[in-house]
Amino acid sequence: MGQAALKTAGAGAKVVALPASGAAVVALPQAGAKPLRERLAPLAKSALVSVIPPLVTVGLILLFWQIAASGPQSSLPPPSKIWEEAKDLITEPFFWAGSQDIGLGWRILVSLQRVAIGFGLAAVVGVLLGALVGQSVWAMRGLDPVFQVLRTVPPLAWLPLSLAAFRDSQPSAIFVIFITAIWPVIINTAVGIRNIPQDYRNVAQVLRLNQVEFFFKIMVPSAAPYIFTGLRIGVGLSWLAIVAAEMLTGGVGIGFFIWDAWNSSRLSDIIVALVYIGVVGFVLDRLVAFIGAIVTRGT
């Protein structure tokens, strides 16, 4: 090495070698850095695996439906005829031409408002009653048989009593939703409370937690997976109940729209409304499941 390439600073100093004049400096790639294509490839593959099979299945169903319903003796319209007769309901879900002449999107929102109130009340009351039944042996012996009997009553069987009690269709429909959705919440919450590990209860005794602290810090976090399982079942039953209740109570909800379309022999409108109902029900289930995955951290 030349004199300019060596530097010493007393005894024990390190010797540093400098690059020769004119030498090319090569930048090494950063560790862990991946091209954008490689990062997006797994996401694209996952999306294709999740999207393509349902699309193929729906396409095959529509094709079979089109062939089976195209005959002159078919009582149901084929998909092509449904598109011709109910195109405005599909492409313009939020049109407004009067108090009753509105799009399915507005009707869905009215029904969802009723479901939100009824299901919200069922979730709060159901969790509290489920915690009581799961925590107290005497409450379980006294209330559980009553719950098991009442939960077998069909939702529409409660409608005449609710109409007689409230004398109005709006609170009557909300009560039907509430009484339909509360049972799976109570039962699943009670099961979750009973399955709380004994170690957690021992820790609560050591820390001397009162009943309120024990409920929020031990019971609810431990039973959260069970609670959200009940909520998922409850929200599905709520959506089923509101459609059936609105067929009888009237109004501008999606259930009354189906009943009115049947009285007017508009089968295409009914089928489109059923698709809307199915999609909204799926979204509600996925929404509750997503919230549950966040709260329970995927457990």
CSV table of C-alpha atoms in Angstrom, one decimal, residues 25 33 36 44 67 82-83 85 93 113 146 161 192 199 244 253 280 297:
chain,number,residue,atom,x,y,z
A,25,VAL,CA,-17.7,1.6,-5.6
A,33,ALA,CA,-35.9,-5.3,0.2
A,36,LEU,CA,-43.0,-4.5,-5.8
A,44,ALA,CA,-53.0,-11.1,-6.0
A,67,ILE,CA,-81.6,-22.8,-19.6
A,82,ILE,CA,-85.2,-10.3,-14.7
A,83,TRP,CA,-82.6,-7.8,-16.0
A,85,GLU,CA,-87.9,-6.0,-16.0
A,93,PRO,CA,-80.8,1.4,-5.8
A,113,GLN,CA,-82.1,1.0,11.2
A,146,VAL,CA,-87.3,-20.6,30.8
A,161,LEU,CA,-98.5,-9.8,21.1
A,192,GLY,CA,-68.2,-18.7,27.8
A,199,ASP,CA,-56.7,-19.6,37.4
A,244,ALA,CA,-90.7,-11.5,8.0
A,253,GLY,CA,-88.7,-1.7,4.5
A,280,VAL,CA,-76.6,-7.5,3.2
A,297,ARG,CA,-57.2,-11.0,18.6
